[in-house]
Coordinates of C-alpha atoms and ligand atoms in Angstrom, one line a residue:
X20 CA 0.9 -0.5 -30.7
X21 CA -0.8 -3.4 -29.7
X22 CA -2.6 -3.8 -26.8
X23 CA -1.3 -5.6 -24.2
X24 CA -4.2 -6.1 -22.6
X25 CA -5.7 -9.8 -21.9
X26 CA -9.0 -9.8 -20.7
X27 CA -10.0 -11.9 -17.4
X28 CA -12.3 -14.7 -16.9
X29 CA -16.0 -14.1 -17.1
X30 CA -16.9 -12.9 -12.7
X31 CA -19.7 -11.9 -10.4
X32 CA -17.7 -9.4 -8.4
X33 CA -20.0 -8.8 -5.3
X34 CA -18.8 -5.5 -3.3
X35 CA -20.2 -5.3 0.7
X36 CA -19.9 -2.0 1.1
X37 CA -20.7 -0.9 -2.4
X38 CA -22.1 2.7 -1.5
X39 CA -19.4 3.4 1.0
X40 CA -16.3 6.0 0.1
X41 CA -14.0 3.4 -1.1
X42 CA -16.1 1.7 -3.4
X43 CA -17.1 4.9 -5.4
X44 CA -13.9 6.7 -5.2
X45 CA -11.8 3.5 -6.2
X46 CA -13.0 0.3 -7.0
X47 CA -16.1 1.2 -9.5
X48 CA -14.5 4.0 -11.1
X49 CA -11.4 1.9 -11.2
X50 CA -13.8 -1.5 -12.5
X51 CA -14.8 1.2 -15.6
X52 CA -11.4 1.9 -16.6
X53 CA -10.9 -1.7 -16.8
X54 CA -14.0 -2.2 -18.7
X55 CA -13.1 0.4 -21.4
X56 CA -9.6 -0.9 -21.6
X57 CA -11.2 -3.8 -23.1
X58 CA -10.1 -6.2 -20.0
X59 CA -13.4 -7.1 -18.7
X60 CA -15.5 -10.0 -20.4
X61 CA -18.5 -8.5 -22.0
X62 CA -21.0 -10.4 -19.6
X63 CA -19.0 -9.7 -16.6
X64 CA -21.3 -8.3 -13.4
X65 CA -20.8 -6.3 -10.5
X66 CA -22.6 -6.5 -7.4
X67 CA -23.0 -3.6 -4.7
X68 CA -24.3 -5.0 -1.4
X69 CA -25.1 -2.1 1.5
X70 CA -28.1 -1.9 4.0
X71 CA -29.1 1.1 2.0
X72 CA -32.5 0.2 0.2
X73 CA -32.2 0.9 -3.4
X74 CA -33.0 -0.8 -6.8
X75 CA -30.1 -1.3 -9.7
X76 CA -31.6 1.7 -11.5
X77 CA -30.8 3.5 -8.2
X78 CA -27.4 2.0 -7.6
X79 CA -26.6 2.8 -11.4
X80 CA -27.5 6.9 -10.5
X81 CA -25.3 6.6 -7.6
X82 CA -22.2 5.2 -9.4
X83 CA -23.1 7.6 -12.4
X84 CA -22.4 10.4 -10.0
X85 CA -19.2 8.6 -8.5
X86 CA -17.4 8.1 -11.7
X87 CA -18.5 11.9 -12.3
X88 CA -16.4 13.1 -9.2
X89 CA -13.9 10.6 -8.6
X90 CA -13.0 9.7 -12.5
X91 CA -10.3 11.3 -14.5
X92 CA -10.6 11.6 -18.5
X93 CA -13.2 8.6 -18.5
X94 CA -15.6 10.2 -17.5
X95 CA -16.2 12.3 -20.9
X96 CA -16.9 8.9 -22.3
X97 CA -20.6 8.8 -21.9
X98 CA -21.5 5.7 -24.0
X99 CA -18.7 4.2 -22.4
X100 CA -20.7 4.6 -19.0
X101 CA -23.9 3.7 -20.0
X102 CA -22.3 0.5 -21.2
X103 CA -20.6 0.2 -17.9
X104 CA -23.4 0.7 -15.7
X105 CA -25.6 -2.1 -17.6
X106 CA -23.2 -4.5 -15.8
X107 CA -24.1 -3.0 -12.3
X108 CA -26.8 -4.5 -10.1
X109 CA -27.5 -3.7 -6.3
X110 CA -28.5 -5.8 -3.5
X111 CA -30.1 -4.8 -0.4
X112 CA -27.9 -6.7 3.0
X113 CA -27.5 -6.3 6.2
X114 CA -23.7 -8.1 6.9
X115 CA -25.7 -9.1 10.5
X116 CA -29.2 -9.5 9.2
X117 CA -30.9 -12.2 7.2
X118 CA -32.8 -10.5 4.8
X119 CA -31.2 -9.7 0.8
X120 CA -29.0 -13.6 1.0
X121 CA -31.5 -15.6 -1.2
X122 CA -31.9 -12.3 -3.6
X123 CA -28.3 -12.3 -3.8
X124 CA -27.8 -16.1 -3.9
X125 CA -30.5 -16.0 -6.8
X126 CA -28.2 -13.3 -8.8
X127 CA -25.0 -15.5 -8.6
X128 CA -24.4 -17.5 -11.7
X129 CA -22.6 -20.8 -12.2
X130 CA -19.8 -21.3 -14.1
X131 CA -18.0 -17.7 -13.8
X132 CA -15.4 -16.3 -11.1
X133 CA -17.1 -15.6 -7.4
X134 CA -15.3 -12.5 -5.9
X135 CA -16.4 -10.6 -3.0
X136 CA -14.6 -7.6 -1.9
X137 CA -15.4 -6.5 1.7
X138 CA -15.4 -3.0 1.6
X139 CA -17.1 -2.8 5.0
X140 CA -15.4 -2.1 8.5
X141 CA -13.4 -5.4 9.7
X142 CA -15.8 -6.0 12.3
X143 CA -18.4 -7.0 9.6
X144 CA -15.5 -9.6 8.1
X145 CA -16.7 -12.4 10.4
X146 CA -20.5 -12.3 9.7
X147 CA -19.9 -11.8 6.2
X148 CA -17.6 -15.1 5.5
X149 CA -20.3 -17.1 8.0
X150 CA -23.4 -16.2 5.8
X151 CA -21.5 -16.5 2.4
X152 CA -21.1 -20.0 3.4
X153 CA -24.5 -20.4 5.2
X154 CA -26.3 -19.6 2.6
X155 CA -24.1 -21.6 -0.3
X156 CA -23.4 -18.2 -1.5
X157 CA -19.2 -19.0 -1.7
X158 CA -17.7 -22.4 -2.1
X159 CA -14.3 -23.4 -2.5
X160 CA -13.7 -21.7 -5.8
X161 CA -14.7 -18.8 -4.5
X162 CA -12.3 -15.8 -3.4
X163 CA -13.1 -12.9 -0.7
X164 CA -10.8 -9.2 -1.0
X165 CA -10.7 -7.7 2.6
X166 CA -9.8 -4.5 3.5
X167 CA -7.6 -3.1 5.7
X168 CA -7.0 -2.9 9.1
X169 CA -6.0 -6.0 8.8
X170 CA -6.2 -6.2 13.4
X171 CA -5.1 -3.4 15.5
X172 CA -2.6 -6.0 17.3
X173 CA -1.6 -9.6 16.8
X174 CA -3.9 -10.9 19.2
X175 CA -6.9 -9.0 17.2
X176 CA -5.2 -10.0 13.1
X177 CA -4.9 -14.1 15.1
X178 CA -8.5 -13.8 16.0
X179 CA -9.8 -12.4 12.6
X180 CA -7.4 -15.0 10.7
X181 CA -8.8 -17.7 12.2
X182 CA -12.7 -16.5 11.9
X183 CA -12.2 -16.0 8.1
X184 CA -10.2 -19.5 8.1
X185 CA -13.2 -21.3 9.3
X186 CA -15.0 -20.9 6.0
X187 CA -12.5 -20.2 3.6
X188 CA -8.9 -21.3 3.1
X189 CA -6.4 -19.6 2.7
X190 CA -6.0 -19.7 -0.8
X191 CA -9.4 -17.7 -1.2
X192 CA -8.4 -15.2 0.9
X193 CA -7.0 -11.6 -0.7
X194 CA -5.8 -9.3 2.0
X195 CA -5.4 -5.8 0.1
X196 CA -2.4 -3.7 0.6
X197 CA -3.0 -0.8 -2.6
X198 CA 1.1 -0.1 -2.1
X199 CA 1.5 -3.6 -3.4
X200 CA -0.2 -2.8 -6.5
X201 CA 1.3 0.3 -7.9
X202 CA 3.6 -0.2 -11.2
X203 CA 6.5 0.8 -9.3
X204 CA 6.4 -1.6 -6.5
X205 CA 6.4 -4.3 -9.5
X206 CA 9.2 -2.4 -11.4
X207 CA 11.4 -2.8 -8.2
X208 CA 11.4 -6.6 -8.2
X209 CA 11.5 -6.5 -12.3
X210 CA 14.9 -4.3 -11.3
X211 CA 16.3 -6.4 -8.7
X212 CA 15.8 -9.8 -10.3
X213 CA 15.3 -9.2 -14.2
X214 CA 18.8 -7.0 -14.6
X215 CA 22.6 -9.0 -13.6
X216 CA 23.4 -5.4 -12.9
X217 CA 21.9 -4.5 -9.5
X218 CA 21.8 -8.1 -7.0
X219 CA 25.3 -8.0 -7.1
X220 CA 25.6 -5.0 -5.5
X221 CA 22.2 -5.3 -3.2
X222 CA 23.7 -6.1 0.5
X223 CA 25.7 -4.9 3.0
X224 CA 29.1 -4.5 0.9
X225 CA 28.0 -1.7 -1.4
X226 CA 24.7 -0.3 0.1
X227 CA 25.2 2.2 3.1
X228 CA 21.6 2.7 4.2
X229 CA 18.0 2.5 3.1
X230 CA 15.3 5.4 3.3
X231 CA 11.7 5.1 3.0
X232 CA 9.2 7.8 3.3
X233 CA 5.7 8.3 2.8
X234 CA 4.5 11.8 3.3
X235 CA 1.1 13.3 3.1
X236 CA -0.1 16.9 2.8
X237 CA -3.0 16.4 4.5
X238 CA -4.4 15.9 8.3
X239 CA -6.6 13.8 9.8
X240 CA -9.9 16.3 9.6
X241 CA -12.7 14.3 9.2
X242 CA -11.5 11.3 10.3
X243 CA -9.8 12.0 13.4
X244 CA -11.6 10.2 15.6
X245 CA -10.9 7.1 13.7
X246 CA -7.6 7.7 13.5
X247 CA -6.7 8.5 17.0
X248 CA -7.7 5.1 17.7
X249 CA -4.5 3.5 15.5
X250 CA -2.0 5.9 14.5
X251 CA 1.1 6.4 12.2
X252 CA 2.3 2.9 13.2
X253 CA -0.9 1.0 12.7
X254 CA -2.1 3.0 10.3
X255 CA 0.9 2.9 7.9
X256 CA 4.0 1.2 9.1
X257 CA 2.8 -2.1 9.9
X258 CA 1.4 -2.4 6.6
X259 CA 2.1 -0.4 3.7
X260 CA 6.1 0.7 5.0
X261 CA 6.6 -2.7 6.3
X262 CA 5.7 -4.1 2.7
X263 CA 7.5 -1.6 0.5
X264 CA 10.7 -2.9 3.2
X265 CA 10.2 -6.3 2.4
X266 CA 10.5 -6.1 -1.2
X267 CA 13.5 -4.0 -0.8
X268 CA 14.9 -6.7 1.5
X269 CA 13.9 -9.8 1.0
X270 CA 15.9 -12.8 -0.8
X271 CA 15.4 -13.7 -4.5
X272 CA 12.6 -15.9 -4.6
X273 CA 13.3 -19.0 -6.7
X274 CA 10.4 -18.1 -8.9
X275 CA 7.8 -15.5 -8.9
X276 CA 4.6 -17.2 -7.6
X277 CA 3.0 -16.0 -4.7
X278 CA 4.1 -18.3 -2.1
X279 CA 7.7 -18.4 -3.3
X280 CA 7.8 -14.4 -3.0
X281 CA 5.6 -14.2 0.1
X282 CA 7.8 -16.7 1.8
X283 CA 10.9 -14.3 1.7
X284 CA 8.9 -11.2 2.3
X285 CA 7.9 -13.2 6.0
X286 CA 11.7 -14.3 6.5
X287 CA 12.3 -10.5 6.0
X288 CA 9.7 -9.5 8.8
X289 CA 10.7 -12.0 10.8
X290 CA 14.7 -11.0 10.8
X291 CA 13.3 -7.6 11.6
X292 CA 15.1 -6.7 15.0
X293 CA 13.1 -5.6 18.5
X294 CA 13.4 -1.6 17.9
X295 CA 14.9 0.6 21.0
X296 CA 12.9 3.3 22.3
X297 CA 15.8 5.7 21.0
X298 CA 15.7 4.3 17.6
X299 CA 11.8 6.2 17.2
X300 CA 10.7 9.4 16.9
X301 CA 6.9 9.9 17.3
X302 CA 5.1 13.5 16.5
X303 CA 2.0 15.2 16.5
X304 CA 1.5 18.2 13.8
X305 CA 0.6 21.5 15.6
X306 CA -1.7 24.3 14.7
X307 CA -1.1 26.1 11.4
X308 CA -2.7 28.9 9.4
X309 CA -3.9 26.4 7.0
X310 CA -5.9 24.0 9.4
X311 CA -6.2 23.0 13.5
X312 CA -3.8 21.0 15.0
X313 CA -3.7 16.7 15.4
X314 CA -5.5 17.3 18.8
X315 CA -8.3 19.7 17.2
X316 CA -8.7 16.8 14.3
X317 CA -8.6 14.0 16.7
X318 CA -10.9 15.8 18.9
X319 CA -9.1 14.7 21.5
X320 CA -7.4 17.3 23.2
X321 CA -5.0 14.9 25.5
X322 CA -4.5 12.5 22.1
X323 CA -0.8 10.5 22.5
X324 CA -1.3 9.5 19.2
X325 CA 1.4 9.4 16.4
X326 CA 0.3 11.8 12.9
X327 CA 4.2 11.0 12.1
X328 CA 6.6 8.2 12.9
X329 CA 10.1 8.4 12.5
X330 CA 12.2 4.9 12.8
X331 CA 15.6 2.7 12.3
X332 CA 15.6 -0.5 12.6
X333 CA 17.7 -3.5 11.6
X334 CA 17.4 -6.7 9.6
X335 CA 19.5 -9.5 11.2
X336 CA 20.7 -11.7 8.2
X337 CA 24.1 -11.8 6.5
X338 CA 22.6 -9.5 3.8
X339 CA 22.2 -6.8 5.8
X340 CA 24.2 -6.5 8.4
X341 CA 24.5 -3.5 9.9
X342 CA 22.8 -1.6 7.5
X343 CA 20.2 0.4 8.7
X344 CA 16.8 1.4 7.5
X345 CA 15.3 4.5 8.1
X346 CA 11.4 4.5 7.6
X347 CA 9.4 7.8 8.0
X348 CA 6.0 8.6 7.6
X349 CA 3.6 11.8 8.3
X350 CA 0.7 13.8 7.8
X351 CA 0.5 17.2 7.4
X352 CA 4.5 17.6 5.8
X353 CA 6.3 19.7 3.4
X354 CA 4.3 17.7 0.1
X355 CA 3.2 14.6 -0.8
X356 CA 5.9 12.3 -1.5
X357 CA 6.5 8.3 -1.0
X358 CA 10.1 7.2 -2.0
X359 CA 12.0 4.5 -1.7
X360 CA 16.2 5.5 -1.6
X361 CA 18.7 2.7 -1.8
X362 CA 21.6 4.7 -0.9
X363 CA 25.5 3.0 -2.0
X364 CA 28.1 3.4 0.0
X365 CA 31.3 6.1 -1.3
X366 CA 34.0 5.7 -3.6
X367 CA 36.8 3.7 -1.3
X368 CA 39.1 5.7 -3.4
X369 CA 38.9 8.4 -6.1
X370 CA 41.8 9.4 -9.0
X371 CA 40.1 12.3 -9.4
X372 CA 42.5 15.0 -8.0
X373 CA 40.7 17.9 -6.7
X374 CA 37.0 16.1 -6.1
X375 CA 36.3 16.7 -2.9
X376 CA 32.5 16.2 -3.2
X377 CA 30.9 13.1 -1.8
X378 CA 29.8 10.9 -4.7
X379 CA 27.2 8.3 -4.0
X380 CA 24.9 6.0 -6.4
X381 CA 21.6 6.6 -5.1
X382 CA 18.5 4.4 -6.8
X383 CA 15.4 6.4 -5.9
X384 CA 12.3 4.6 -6.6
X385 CA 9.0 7.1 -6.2
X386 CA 5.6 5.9 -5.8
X387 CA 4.2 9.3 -5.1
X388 CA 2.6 11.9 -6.9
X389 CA 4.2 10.2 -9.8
X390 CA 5.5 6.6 -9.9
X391 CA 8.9 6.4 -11.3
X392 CA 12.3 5.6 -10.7
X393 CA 16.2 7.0 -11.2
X394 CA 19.4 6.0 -10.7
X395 CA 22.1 9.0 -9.6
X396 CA 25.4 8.2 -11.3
X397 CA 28.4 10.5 -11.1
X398 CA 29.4 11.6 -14.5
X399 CA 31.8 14.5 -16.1
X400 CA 30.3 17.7 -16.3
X401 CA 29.8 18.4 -20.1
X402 CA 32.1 20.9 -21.9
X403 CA 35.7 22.2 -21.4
X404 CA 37.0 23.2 -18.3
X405 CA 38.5 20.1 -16.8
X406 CA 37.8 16.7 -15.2
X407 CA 34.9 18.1 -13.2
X408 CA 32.4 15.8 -11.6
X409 CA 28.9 16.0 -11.4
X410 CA 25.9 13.6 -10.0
X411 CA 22.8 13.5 -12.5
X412 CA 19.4 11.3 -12.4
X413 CA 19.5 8.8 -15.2
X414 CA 16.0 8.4 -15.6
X415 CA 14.6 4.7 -15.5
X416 CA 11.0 5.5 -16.3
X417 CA 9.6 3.4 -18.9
X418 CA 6.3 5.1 -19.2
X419 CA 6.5 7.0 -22.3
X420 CA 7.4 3.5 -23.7
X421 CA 3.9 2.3 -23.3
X422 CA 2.5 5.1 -25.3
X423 CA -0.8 7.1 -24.7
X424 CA -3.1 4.4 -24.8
X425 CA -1.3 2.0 -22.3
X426 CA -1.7 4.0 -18.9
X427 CA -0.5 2.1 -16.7
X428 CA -3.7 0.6 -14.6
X429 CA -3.6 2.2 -11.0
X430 CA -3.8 0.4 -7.8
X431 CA -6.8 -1.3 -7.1
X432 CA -7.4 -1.6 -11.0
X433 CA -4.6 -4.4 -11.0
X434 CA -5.3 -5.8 -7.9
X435 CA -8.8 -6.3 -8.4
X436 CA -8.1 -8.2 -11.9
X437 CA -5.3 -10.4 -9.6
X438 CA -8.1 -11.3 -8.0
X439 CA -10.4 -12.6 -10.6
X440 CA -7.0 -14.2 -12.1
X441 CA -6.6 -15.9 -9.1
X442 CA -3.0 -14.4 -8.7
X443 CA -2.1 -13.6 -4.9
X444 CA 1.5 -12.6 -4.9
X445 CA 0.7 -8.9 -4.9
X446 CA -1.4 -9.7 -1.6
X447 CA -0.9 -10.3 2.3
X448 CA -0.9 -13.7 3.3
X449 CA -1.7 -14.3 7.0
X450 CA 1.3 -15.7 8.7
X451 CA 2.9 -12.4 7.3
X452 CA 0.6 -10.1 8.5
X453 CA 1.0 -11.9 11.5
X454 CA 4.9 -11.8 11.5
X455 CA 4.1 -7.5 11.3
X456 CA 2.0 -7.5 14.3
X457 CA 4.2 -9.6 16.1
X458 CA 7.5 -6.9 15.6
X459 CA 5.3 -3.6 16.1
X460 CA 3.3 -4.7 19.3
X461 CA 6.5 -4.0 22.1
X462 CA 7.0 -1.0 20.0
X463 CA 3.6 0.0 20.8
X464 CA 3.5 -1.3 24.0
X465 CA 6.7 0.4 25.3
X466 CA 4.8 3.6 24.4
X467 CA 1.7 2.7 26.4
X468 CA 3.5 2.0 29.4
X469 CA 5.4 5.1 29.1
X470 CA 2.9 7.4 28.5
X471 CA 5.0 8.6 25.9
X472 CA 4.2 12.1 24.1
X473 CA 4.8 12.6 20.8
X474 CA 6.8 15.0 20.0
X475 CA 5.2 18.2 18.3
X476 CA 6.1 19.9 14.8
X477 CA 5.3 22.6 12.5
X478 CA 2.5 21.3 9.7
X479 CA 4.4 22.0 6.6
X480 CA 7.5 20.4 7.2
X481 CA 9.6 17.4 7.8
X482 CA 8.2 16.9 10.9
X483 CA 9.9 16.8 14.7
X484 CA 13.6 18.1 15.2
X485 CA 14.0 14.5 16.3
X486 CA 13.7 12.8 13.4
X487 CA 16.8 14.9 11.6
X488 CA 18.8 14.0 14.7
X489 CA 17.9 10.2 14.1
X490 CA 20.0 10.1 11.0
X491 CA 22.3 13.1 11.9
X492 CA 23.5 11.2 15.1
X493 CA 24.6 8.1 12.3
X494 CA 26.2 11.0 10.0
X495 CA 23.3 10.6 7.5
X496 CA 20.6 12.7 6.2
X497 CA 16.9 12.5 4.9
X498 CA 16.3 13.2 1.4
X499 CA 14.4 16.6 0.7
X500 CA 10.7 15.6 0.6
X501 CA 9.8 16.8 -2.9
X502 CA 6.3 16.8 -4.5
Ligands
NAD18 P1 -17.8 3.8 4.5 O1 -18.2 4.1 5.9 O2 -17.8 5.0 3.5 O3 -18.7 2.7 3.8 C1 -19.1 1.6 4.5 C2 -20.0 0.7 3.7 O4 -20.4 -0.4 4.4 C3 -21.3 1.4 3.2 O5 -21.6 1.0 1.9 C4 -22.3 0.9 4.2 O6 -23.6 0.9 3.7 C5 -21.8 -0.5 4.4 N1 -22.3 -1.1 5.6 C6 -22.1 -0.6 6.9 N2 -22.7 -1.5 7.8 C7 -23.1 -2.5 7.1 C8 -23.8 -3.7 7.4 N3 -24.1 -4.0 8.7 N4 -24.2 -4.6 6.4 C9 -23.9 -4.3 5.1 N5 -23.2 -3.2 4.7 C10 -22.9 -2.3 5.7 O7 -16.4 3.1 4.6 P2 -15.2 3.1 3.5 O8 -14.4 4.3 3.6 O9 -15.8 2.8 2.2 O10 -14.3 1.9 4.0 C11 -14.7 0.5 3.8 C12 -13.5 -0.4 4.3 O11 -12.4 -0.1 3.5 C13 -13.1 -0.1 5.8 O12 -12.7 -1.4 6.3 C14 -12.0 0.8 5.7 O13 -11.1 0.7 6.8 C15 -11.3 0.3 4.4 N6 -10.5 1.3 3.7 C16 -11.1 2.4 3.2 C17 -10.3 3.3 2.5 C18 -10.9 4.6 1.9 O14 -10.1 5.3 1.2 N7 -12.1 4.9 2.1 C19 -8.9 3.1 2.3 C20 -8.4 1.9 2.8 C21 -9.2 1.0 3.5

């Protein structure tokens, strides 16, 4: 087959943060399975940037041993690496310091694609876009990734909006949500706006309800602390649920370019209705044989924060009119699972004597373990015996298509090369993570005042009794969280 992929412009990719957990477990070992897939220029350069003092040869090492632990088949390719780490070079920064800028400034070459990604806690985010400029570092060519969390409220995402607007414009500015760059998330707009057969049916006529769930095996040990400060709802609603929602939701944009498509994600958020405080289901995991419980991992043994988050809430436009979304999202459940369900409504009427079963067209779109997607259609069971009715996947998985040597590039693989494209539609503009702020603060809030305590459940399964009775009270049920 050939291969489909089209290498990028010639960059200086700069990563703040470049020693820190993200950067080795994702973006280098990502950046090398790029470079062997033939997608980065030959005399492209990365950059780490930390307060550690080290020399390249030092950073080199320390990526060596990342793409050791964190890589999957590539790292059997040893030329491969030592090619790869040639490209590396390390600079010694303080975000709040002086010292490293000229070095850096000195290392920056003309004429190529300025990225740099700032892996570094968002309180750094400020400091850094002030001495990029400062020290003619960035200029308007140049583009900066940030990290998430994007604010913990609006007033906090206004504020850091509006210090990163002061040097860079909008344009420049890449705000990562990984969700956005799985090869599913893509293949759901390709479904909903390359095929005639699905818009038609997409709205309030023919789709009962919508589920979305994201559910994670594991805790919060380790990082408790950190996480008892934000939550399910900060953590993952307002971001990665409320952007897998939006391009389930949102109006066909005129064309795909990123301000076409972000505009309708942002009327989507906006449409979004206030949520009641019986419309939410809030739990903490509890103590099992195979780890502590949220308070032990938060070390807080009074925490009312969220581990899960159960939720229905409306859109208010013509398309969706009383159809409700369910969102769900946990730690510590039954397996690791994100899935999207667009659930039809039944048959009005079926001339098939004898079928009592409920027959519904579900499309299922999974985005974890494994990205897919399948469409459940009713269909005759085969063989003799009658006009017997059965539901089956039909699997719309085009993976084995690309053969063995096209893996599909993961997350922050794409995302990253959108960035040195210059492509921003699979990235957060402001106003909309604004618009998300703006519809999960009086959620938050409400709790606050209160004093609300999440509910407990068992680690290991669907989470609180609650959440079941969410959808039972609307005669509607979760799908099975399946790994
Ligand atoms: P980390 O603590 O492992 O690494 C932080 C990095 O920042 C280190 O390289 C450190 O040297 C550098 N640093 C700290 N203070 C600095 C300063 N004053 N000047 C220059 N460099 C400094 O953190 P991480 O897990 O890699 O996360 C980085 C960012 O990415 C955070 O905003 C985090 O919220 C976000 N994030 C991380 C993950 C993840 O899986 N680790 C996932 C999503 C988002």
């Amino acid at each position: 087959m050939v291969s489909r992929v089209i290498p990028v412009d010639n960059f200086d990719l700069v990563i703040f943060g470049g020693t820190g957990d993200l950067a080795r477990r994702k973006i280098l070992p990502g950046l090398f399975r790029r470079f062997r897939s033939g997608q980065l220029p030959a005399e492209a350069r990365v950059i780490g940037a930390a307060r550690s003092e080290m020399d390249d040869a030092g950073y080199r090492q320390m990526i060596r041993e990342a793409i050791a632990e964190f890589g999957s088949e590539e790292k059997e390719d040893a030329d491969g690496i030592d090619a790869f780490l040639e490209r590396l070079h390390y600079v010694a920064i303080d975000a709040m310091g002086e010292g490293g800028w000229k070095q850096l400034r000195d290392l920056m070459r003309d004429g190529v694609v300025r990225a740099f990604y700032f892996s570094v806690a968002p309180s750094l985010f400020g400091a850094l876009a002030e001495r990029l400029h400062e020290h003619r570092i960035a200029d308007g060519e140049s583009r900066i990734v940030v990290e998430k969390p994007f604010g913990r409220d609006l007033a906090s995402a206004k504020a850091l909006n509006a210090t990163l607007a002061e040097h860079f414009d909008e344009s420049q500015i890449y705000r990562i949500d990984h969700y956005l760059g799985k090869e599913t998330v893509q293949n759901l707009m390709a479904t909903r706006f390359g095929n005639v057969l699905f818009e038609p049916l997409w709205n309030s006529h023919y789709i009962d309800h919508i589920q979305i769930t994201v559910a994670e095996t594991v805790g919060v040990t380790g990082r408790g602390s950190y996480y008892d400060k934000s939550g399910a709802m900060r953590d993952m609603v307002q971001n990665h649920l409320m952007q897998l929602l939006c391009l389930i939701a949102m109006e066909p944009p005129s064309t795909y370019d990123a301000d076409t498509v972000r505009d309708e994600k942002l009327k989507v958020i906006r449409a979004l209705q206030p949520v009641e405080p019986h419309q939410v289901v809030r739990g903490q995991y509890e103590a099992s044989q195979d780890g502590p419980s949220y308070r032990e991992d938060a070390e807080n043994p009074r925490s009312f924060t969220e581990s899960f988050l159960a939720l229905k809430c409306h859109i208010a436009n013509w398309r969706w009119a009383k159809v409700p979304f369910y969102i769900r999202t946990g730690k510590r459940m039954k397996a690791r699972s994100s899935e999207i369900a667009v659930v039809f409504k039944d048959l009005g009427h079926s001339i098939f004597e004898g079928d009592t079963a409920r027959h519904r067209n579900i499309l299922s779109i999974q985005l974890q373990p494994n990205e897919g997607m399948d469409l459940q259609v009713t269909i005759k069971e085969p063989g003799p015996g009658g006009m017997r009715l059965v539901d089956v996947p039909l699997d719309m998985t085009f993976a084995d298509a690309l053969g063995p040597d096209q893996e599909a590039p993961d997350a922050y693989e794409r995302l990253i090369m959108d960035v040195i494209r210059g492509n921003q539609t699979l990235f957060m503009r402001g106003d909309e993570v604004e618009a998300a702020w703006a519809w999960t603060d009086p959620i938050i809030e409400g709790w606050e005042a209160r004093n609300d305590v999440p509910k407990l459940y068992e680690a290991g399964t669907a989470g609180p009794e609650d959440a079941m009775m969410l959808m039972h009270r609307d005669g509607r049920r979760w799908r099975e969280i399946k790994g």
